[in-house]
């Protein structure tokens, strides 16, 4: 049986289409202004190159509470500390992309 890490590794690196991007943006709306600002900057920088793999990682991150998401973004917590199931390459990659934006 394939674990989640293997399953996400097999996700295509195809760029997502406009419909999928719109859904991801809608799903990424947050209640905490700081998170909304980080996420808005993320989409402005990367929306034209987001892959199916990135979209899955971002979607899984959006399942977190605002406090956990902010703590991850600011480096106060690691993925393992928040939820060990999220310690996957696709999520780490998206988190690094979020952190790279000034």
Coordinates of C-alpha atoms in Angstrom, one line a residue:
X1 CA 0.0 0.0 0.0
X2 CA 1.3 3.5 -1.0
X3 CA 1.9 6.0 1.9
X4 CA 1.0 9.7 1.5
X5 CA 4.6 10.7 0.7
X6 CA 4.7 8.3 -2.2
X7 CA 1.2 9.4 -3.3
X8 CA 2.1 13.1 -3.5
X9 CA 5.5 12.3 -5.1
X10 CA 3.5 10.8 -8.0
X11 CA 1.4 14.0 -8.5
X12 CA 2.0 15.6 -11.8
X13 CA 4.2 18.7 -12.2
X14 CA 1.8 20.1 -14.7
X15 CA 0.8 23.7 -14.1
X16 CA -2.8 24.0 -12.7
X17 CA -5.5 25.5 -14.9
X18 CA -7.4 28.7 -14.2
X19 CA -10.3 26.8 -12.7
X20 CA -8.1 24.9 -10.2
X21 CA -6.2 28.1 -9.4
X22 CA -9.5 29.9 -8.6
X23 CA -10.6 27.1 -6.3
X24 CA -7.3 27.1 -4.6
X25 CA -7.4 30.8 -4.0
X26 CA -10.9 30.5 -2.6
X27 CA -9.9 27.7 -0.3
X28 CA -6.8 29.7 0.8
X29 CA -8.8 32.7 2.2
X30 CA -8.0 33.1 5.9
X31 CA -9.5 34.8 8.9
X32 CA -6.2 36.2 10.1
X33 CA -5.0 39.2 8.2
X34 CA -1.3 38.3 8.4
X35 CA -2.0 34.9 6.8
X36 CA -4.0 36.6 4.0
X37 CA -1.2 38.9 3.3
X38 CA 1.4 36.1 3.0
X39 CA -0.9 34.0 0.9
X40 CA -1.9 36.9 -1.4
X41 CA 1.8 37.6 -2.0
X42 CA 2.4 33.9 -2.7
X43 CA -0.3 33.9 -5.4
X44 CA 0.9 37.1 -7.0
X45 CA 4.4 35.6 -7.3
X46 CA 3.7 32.0 -8.1
X47 CA 0.2 31.7 -9.6
X48 CA 1.5 31.2 -13.2
X49 CA 3.8 28.3 -12.2
X50 CA 1.8 26.4 -9.5
X51 CA 1.7 22.7 -10.3
X52 CA -0.8 20.1 -9.3
X53 CA 1.7 19.0 -6.7
X54 CA 2.0 22.6 -5.3
X55 CA -1.8 22.9 -5.2
X56 CA -2.1 19.7 -3.2
X57 CA 0.5 20.9 -0.7
X58 CA -1.2 24.3 -0.4
X59 CA -4.6 22.8 0.0
X60 CA -3.4 20.6 2.8
X61 CA -1.7 23.6 4.5
X62 CA -5.0 25.4 4.4
X63 CA -6.6 22.7 6.5
X64 CA -4.6 24.1 9.5
X65 CA -5.7 26.7 12.0
X66 CA -4.7 30.3 11.4
X67 CA -2.4 30.1 14.4
X68 CA -0.6 27.0 13.2
X69 CA -0.3 28.3 9.7
X70 CA 1.2 31.6 11.0
X71 CA 3.6 29.7 13.3
X72 CA 4.8 27.6 10.4
X73 CA 5.3 30.6 8.1
X74 CA 7.3 32.5 10.8
X75 CA 9.3 29.4 11.6
X76 CA 8.1 29.2 15.2
X77 CA 6.9 25.6 14.6
X78 CA 7.9 22.8 12.2
X79 CA 5.5 20.6 10.2
X80 CA 6.3 17.8 12.5
X81 CA 5.3 19.8 15.5
X82 CA 2.0 20.9 14.0
X83 CA 1.0 17.6 12.4
X84 CA 3.4 14.8 11.5
X85 CA 1.2 13.8 8.5
X86 CA 2.0 17.1 6.9
X87 CA 5.8 16.5 6.9
X88 CA 5.8 15.8 3.2
X89 CA 7.9 17.1 0.3
X90 CA 5.1 18.8 -1.4
X91 CA 4.0 20.7 1.7
X92 CA 7.6 21.6 2.6
X93 CA 8.2 23.0 -0.9
X94 CA 5.1 25.2 -0.7
X95 CA 6.0 26.3 2.8
X96 CA 9.5 27.3 1.6
X97 CA 7.9 29.2 -1.3
X98 CA 5.7 31.1 1.2
X99 CA 8.6 31.9 3.4
X100 CA 10.7 33.1 0.5
X101 CA 8.4 36.0 -0.2
X102 CA 9.5 39.3 1.6

